[in-house]
XYZ file of C-alpha atoms in Angstrom:
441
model
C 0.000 0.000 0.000
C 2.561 2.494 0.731
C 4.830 1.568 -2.700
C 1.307 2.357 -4.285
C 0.746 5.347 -2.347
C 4.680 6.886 -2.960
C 4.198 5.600 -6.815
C 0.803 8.076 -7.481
C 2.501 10.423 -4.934
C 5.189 10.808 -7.393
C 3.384 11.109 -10.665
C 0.904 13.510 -9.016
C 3.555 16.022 -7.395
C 6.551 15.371 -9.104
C 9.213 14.124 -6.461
C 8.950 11.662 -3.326
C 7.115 11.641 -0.389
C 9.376 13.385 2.967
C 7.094 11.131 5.519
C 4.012 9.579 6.464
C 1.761 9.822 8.879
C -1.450 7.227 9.740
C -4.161 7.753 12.120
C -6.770 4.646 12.663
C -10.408 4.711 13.139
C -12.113 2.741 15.545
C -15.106 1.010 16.986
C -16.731 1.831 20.758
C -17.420 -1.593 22.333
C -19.446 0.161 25.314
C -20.331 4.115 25.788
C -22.375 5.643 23.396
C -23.056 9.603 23.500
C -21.855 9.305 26.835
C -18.276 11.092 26.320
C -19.483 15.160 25.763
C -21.319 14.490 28.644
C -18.091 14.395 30.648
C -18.491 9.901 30.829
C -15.493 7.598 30.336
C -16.132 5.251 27.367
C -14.323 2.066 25.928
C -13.416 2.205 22.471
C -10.729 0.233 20.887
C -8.748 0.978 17.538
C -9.372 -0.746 14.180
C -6.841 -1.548 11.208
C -8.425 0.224 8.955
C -6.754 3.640 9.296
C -5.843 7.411 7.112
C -2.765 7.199 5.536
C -1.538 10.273 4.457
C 1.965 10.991 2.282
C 3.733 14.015 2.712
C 6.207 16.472 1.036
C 6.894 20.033 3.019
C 7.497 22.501 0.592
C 8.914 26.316 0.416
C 5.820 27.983 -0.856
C 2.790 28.695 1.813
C 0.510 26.137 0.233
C -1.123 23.016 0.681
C -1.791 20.985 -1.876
C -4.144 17.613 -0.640
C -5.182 15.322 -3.219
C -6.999 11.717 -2.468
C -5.822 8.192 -3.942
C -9.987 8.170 -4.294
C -11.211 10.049 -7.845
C -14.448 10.834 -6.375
C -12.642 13.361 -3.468
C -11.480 16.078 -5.502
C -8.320 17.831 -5.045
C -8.189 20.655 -3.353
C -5.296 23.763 -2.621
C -5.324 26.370 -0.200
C -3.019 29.346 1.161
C -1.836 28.268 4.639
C -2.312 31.508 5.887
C -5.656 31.539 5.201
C -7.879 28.764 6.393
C -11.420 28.725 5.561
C -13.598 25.710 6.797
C -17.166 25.823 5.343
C -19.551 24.419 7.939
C -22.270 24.127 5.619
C -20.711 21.503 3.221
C -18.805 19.168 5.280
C -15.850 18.304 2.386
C -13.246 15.835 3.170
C -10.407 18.184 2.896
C -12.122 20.632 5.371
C -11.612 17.971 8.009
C -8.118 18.401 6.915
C -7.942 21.689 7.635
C -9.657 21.405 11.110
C -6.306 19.799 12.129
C -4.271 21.859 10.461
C -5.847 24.602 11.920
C -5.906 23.343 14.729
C -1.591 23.009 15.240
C -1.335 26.204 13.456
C -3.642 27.799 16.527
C -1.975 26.050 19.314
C 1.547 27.049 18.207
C 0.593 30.708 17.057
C 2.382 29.545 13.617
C 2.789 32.695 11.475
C 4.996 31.709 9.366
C 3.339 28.017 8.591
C 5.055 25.141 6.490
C 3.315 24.526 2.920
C 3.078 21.158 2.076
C 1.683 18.739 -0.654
C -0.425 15.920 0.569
C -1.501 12.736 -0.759
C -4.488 10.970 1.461
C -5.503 7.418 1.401
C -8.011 5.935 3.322
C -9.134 2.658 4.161
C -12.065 3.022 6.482
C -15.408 3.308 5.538
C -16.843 7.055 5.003
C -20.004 7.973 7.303
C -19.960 4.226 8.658
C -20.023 5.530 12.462
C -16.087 4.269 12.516
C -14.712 8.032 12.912
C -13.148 8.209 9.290
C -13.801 11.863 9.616
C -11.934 12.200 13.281
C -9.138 10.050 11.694
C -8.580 12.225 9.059
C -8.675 15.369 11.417
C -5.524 13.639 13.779
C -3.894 12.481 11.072
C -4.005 16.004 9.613
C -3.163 17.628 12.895
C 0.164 15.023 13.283
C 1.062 15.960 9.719
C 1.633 19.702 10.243
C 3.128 18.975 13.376
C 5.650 17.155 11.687
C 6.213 19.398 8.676
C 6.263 22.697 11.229
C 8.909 20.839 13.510
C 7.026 21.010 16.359
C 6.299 18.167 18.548
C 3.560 17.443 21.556
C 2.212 14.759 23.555
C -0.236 12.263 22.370
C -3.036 13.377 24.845
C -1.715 17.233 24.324
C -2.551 16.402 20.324
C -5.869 14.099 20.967
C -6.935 17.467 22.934
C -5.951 19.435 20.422
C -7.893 17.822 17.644
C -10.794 17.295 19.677
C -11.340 20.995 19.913
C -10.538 21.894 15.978
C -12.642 19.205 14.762
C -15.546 21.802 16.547
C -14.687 24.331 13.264
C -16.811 21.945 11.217
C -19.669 22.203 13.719
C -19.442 18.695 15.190
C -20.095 19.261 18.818
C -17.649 15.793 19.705
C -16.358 14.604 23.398
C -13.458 13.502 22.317
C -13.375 9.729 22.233
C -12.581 9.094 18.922
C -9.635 11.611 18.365
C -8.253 10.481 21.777
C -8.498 6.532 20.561
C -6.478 7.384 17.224
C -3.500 9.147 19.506
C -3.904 6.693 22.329
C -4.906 3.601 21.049
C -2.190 0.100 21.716
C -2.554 -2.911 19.813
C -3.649 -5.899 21.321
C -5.850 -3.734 24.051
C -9.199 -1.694 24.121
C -8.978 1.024 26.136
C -11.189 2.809 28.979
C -10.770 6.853 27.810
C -11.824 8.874 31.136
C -12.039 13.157 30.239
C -10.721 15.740 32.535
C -8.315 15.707 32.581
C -7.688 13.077 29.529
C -6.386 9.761 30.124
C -6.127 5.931 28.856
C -6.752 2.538 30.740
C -5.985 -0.763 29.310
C -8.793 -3.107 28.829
C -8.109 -6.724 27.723
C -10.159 -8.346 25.985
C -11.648 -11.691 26.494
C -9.687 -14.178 24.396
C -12.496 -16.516 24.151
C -14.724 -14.069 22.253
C -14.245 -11.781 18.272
C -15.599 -8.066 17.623
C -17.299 -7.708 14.310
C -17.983 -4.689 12.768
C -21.040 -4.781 10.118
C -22.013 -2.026 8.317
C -26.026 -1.259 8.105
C -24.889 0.736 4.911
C -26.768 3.618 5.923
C -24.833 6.409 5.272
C -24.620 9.259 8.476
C -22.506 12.247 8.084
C -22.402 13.626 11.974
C -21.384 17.189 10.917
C -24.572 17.235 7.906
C -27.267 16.898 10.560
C -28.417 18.461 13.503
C -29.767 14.713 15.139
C -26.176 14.574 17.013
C -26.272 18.536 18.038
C -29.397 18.172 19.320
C -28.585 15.224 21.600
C -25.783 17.295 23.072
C -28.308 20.097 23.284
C -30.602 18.088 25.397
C -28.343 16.684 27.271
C -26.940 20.417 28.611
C -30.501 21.393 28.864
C -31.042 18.475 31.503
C -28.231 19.022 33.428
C -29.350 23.021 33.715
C -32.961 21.884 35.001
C -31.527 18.952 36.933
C -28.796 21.433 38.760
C -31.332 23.887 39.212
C -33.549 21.502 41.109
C -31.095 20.593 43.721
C -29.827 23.924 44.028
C -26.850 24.286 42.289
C -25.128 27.363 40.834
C -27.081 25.744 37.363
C -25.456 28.478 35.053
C -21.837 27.041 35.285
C -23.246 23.561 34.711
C -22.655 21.920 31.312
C -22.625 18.066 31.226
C -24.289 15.924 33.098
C -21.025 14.445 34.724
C -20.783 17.876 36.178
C -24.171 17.314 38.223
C -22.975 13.795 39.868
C -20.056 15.402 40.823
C -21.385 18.480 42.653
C -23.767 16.105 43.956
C -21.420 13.704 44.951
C -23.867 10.930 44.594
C -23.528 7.334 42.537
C -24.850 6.629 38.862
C -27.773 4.690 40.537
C -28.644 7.456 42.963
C -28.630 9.783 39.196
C -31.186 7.646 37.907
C -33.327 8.311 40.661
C -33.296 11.645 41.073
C -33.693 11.985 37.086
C -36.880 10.343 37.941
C -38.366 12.223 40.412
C -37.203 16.316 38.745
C -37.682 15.440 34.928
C -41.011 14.011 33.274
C -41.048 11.762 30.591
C -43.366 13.976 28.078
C -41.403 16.550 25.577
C -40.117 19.851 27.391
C -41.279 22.779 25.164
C -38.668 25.974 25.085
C -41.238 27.728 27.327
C -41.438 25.082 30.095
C -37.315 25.012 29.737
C -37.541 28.972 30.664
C -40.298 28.662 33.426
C -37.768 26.140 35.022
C -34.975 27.896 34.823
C -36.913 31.538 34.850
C -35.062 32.952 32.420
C -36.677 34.682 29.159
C -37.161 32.567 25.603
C -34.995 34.995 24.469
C -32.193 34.340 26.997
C -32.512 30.435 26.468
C -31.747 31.167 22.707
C -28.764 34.106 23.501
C -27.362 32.318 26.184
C -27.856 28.318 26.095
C -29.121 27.525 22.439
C -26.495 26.808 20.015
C -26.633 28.513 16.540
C -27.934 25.299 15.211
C -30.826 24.979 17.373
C -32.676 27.944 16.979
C -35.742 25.957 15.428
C -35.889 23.236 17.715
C -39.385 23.420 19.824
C -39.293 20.472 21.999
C -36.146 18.662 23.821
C -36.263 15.303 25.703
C -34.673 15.221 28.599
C -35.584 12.879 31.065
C -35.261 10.180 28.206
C -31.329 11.427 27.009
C -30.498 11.816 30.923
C -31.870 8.401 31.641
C -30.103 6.683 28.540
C -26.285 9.087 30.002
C -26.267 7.515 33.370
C -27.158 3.964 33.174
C -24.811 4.232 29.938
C -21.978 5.508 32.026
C -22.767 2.796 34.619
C -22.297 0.233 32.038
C -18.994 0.969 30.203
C -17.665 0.593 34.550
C -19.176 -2.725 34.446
C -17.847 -3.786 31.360
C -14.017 -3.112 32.357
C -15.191 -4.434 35.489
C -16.095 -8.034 33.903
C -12.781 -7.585 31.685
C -10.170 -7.209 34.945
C -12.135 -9.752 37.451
C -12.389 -12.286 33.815
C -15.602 -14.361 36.076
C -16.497 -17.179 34.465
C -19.365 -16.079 32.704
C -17.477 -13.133 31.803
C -18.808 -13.226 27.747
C -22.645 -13.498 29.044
C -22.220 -10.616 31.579
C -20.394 -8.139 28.693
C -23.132 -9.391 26.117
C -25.929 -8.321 28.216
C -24.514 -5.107 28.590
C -24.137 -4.687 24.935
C -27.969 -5.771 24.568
C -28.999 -2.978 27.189
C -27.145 -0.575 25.522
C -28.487 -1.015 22.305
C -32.313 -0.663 23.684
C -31.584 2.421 25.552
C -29.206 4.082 22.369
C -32.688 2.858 20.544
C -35.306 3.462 22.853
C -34.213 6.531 25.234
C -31.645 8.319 23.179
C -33.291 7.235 19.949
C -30.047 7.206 17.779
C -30.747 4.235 16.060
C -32.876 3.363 12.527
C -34.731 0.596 11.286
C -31.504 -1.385 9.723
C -29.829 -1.196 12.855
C -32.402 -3.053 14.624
C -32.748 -4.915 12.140
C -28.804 -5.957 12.017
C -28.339 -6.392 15.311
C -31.165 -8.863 15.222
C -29.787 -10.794 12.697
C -26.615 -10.766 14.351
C -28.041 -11.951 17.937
C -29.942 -14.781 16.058
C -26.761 -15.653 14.256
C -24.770 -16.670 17.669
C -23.716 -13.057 18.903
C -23.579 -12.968 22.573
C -24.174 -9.216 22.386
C -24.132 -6.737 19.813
C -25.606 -3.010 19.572
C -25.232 0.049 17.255
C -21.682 1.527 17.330
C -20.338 5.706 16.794
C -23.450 8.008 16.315
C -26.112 5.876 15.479
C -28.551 6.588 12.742
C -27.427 4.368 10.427
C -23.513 3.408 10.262
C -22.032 -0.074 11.814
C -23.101 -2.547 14.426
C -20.499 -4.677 16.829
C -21.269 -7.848 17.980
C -19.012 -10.136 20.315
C -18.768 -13.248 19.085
C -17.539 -16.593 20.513
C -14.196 -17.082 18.321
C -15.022 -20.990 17.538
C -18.199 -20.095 16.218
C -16.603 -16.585 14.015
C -17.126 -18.527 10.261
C -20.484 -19.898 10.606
C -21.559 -16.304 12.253
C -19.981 -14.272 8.992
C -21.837 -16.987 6.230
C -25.005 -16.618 8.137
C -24.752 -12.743 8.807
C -23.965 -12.638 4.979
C -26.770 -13.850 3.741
C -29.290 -12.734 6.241
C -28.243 -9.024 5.778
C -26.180 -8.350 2.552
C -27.541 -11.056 -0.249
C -30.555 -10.194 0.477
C -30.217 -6.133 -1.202
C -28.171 -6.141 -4.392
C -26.956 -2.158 -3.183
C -25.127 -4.004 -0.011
C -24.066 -7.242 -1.534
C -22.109 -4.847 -3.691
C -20.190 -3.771 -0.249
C -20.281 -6.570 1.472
C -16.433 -7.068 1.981
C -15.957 -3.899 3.563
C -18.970 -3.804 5.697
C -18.454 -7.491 7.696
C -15.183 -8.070 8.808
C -14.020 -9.668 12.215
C -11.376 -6.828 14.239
C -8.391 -6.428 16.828
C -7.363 -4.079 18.846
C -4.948 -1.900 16.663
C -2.187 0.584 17.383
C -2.991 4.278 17.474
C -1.782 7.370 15.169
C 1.634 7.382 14.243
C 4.384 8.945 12.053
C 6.655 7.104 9.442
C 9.841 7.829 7.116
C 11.352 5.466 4.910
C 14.451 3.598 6.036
C-alpha cells in the first residue's frame, strides 16, 4: 500500500514523499453519547486507518489530493484557512487539524506542504473516518512545522478543531487514534484526559457490520441536538437541587457536585424530569429565564428551530450508559467465568436504551443487530453516532465462520446495493495501534 501510495505520490507532485503519517479509526465496544457528557467510554482501535503521504514545501501552500477520484483535489493558502460548515468536504476535516496546530503554536509563518491521502475506512460508517482524518491532519503539520507534543496534548488538540466543522464531539474518537495500543481496548476517562488498558476476552471476536446507511455527523443536527438536550437536563436537573445551574454543562458535572452514585442519578432523574417533551417555554419557566435568553445564552446557533427537547429520556439513557462501560471493564479485569454473558448483556442494554431513550438508532440497525443476535452473537448493539452506520457484535471465536456466512446472507444477499459492499462492511477486528508517524528507512 505504501509503494502504491509513494508511486501516485510521485506522478501527481513530481518528487517523493518526505514522511508519512497514519491515524486509525475505531469502533466503541461500550459508551455511546456518553463522552461530551463528561463519561469515560471504551473504544478500541481498528486496522483500517488514514494514511496520508507528505512532502513540506517552500511555498505557503497546501496541496491535498486523495488516492480516491471521487474526493477532488483541493489547494489552499496556509495563511488563510477557511472551513465551510455548511458543506462538510473531506479536505475541510483536513484543515480542522491543520488549523488546529497552526492555533496552538501561534504559527505565522506556517510550512506549505503537498499531501496525498488514502483511506481505508469506511466514510459515514459511524467508525470516525472523519476524526481520523482530522488527527492524522493535525500530526502531519506537526511534523512538517517541527514542532512536537504529547499524544493526549494532540488528541486534545484535535478534539477541539474538529468543533470548526460544527461537530459538537467529546473527544473519544480523536483520543483513541493518539492513544490507542494494539492488542488492548482502552477505557478513555475526560478531565483531565487519560487511557486505561482493557483486555479483551480471548475466548470471544468483535465484528464490525455495516447497516450501509450512510450518516454524516457534521450534515445533521440529530447529534447537536442530543448534546443540546443533554446540557438542557443538566441546567434543570442542577437547578432543582440547588446548584449554581449556570456554570453547569454536562451531566457528569451534576454527579459530581452532587457527589452521589450513577444509581442514585437515575433516581433523582426520575423524580425532577417528566417523561413527556419539554417545550422551550417550560425550559424557561424552570430555569426563569426569558425565551430569548434560552436562545442568547444556552441555544447553540444550530438549534434555533428546535421546539421540543427530551430530557428525562437522554439523561436516563447518560447515566445507566456511564454505569455500564464501569461494568464492562469491570467483567474484563475480574475475567468471572461467565465473563462473555455478563459483557453481552450489557451490549444488549445498551443497544435498547441508544434505541429506545436516546433514539439514535434506525430501522436497519435493529434490524442488524437482530440478525446478528440470532446468528450466535452474545451481544451486539449500534456503534459511533447511530442513525445508520455499523453494528459490533461479540462473538464466541469458535463459532466466528459460521456467524460471517449466516450474517452474509441474512443481511447483505438479500439487497443487491449491499451485496455490492459486502467485503468492507463485515469483517471480524483487533485491537490496533494508534496514530503514528513514518519515514522510509
Amino acid at each position: 500500500r505504501l509503494q502504491k501510495l509513494k508511486e501516485m505520490f510521485i506522478s501527481k507532485f513530481g518528487s517523493a514523499p518526505k514522511f508519512y503519517a497514519r491515524a486509525p479509526g475505531r469502533v466503541n465496544l461500550i459508551g455511546e453519547h456518553i463522552d461530551y457528557c463528561g463519561y469515560a467510554v471504551l473504544p478500541m482501535a481498528i486496522e483500517q486507518d488514514i494514511l496520508i503521504a507528505v512532502e513540506p514545501v517552500q511555498t505557503q501552500v497546501v496541496q491535498l489530493a486523495n488516492t480516491n477520484s471521487s474526493y477532488l483535489d483541493f489547494t489552499t493558502s496556509v495563511n488563510n484557512i477557511q472551513i465551510n460548515k455548511t458543506k462538510p468536504q473531506w479536505h475541510n476535516y483536513f484543515l480542522c487539524g491543520l488549523k488546529g496546530i497552526q492555533e496552538h503554536f501561534g504559527l505565522n509563518n506556517p510550512t506549505g506542504m503537498n499531501c496525498l491521502l488514502d483511506g481505508t475506512i469506511p466514510p459515514s460508517s459511524g467508525l470516525s473516518s472523519s476524526s481520523a482524518l482530522v488527527c492524522c491532519a493535525g500530526l502531519v503539520t506537526l511534523r512538517a512545522n517541527g514542532k512536537t507534543l504529547s499524544k493526549v496534548e494532540l488528541a486534545e488538540i484535535c478534539t477541539k478543531s474538529e468543533r470548526y466543522i460544527g461537530t459538537e464531539g467529546g473527544g473519544m474518537d480523536q483520543s483513541i487514534s493518539f492513544l490507542a495500543e494494539e492488542g488492548t481496548a482502552k477505557l478513555i476517562e475526560f478531565s483531565p484526559l487519560r487511557a486505561t488498558d482493557v483486555r479483551l476476552p480471548s475466548a470471544a471476536t468483535f465484528v464490525i457490520a455495516n447497516s450501509c446507511v450512510e450518516m454524516n455527523k457534521a450534515a445533521t443536527s440529530h447529534y447537536n441536538i442530543r448534546v443540546m438536550e443533554c446540557r438542557l437536563a443538566t441546567k434543570l436537573l442542577s437547578k432543582s437541587k440547588g446548584l449554581e445551574w449556570k456554570k453547569m454543562l454536562r451531566l457528569h458535572d451534576v454527579q459530581t457536585k452532587l457527589g452521589v452514585s450513577l444509581e442514585e442519578m437515575l433516581t433523582i432523574v426520575e423524580e425532577v424530569l417528566h417523561p413527556e417533551p419539554y417545550s422551550a417555554e417550560e425550559i424557561c419557566k424552570c430555569l426563569g429565564i426569558s425565551l430569548e435568553e434560552l436562545h442568547s445564552q444556552i441555544l447553540s446557533q444550530n438549534m434555533q428551530d428546535v421546539s421540543t427537547f427530551k430530557l428525562y429520556q437522554r439523561a436516563k439513557h447518560v447515566y445507566s450508559e456511564a454505569a455500564r462501560v464501569l461494568e464492562f471493564k469491570k467483567i474484563c479485569s475480574e475475567a468471572p467465568a461467565n465473563a462473555l454473558q455478563l459483557l453481552g448483556e450489557l451490549m444488549k442494554q445498551s443497544h435498547i436504551s441508544c434505541r429506545e431513550m436516546y433514539e439514535c438508532s434506525c430501522p436497519e440497525l435493529d434490524r442488524l443487530v437482530d440478525i446478528c443476535l440470532q446468528f450466535g452473537a452474545i451481544g451486539s448493539r449500534l456503534t459511533g453516532a447511530g442513525w445508520g452506520g455499523c453494528t459490533v457484535s461479540m462473538v464466541p471465536t469458535d463459532k466466528l465462520s459460521t456467524f460471517l456466512k449466516n450474517v452474509k446472507k441474512a443481511y447483505y444477499q438479500t439487497d443487491g446495493q449491499r451485496l455490492a459492499v459486502e467485503n468492507n462492511s463485515l469483517f471480524a477486528t483487533k485491537p490496533g495501534r494508534g496514530a503514528l508517524v513514518f519515514v522510509e528507512a
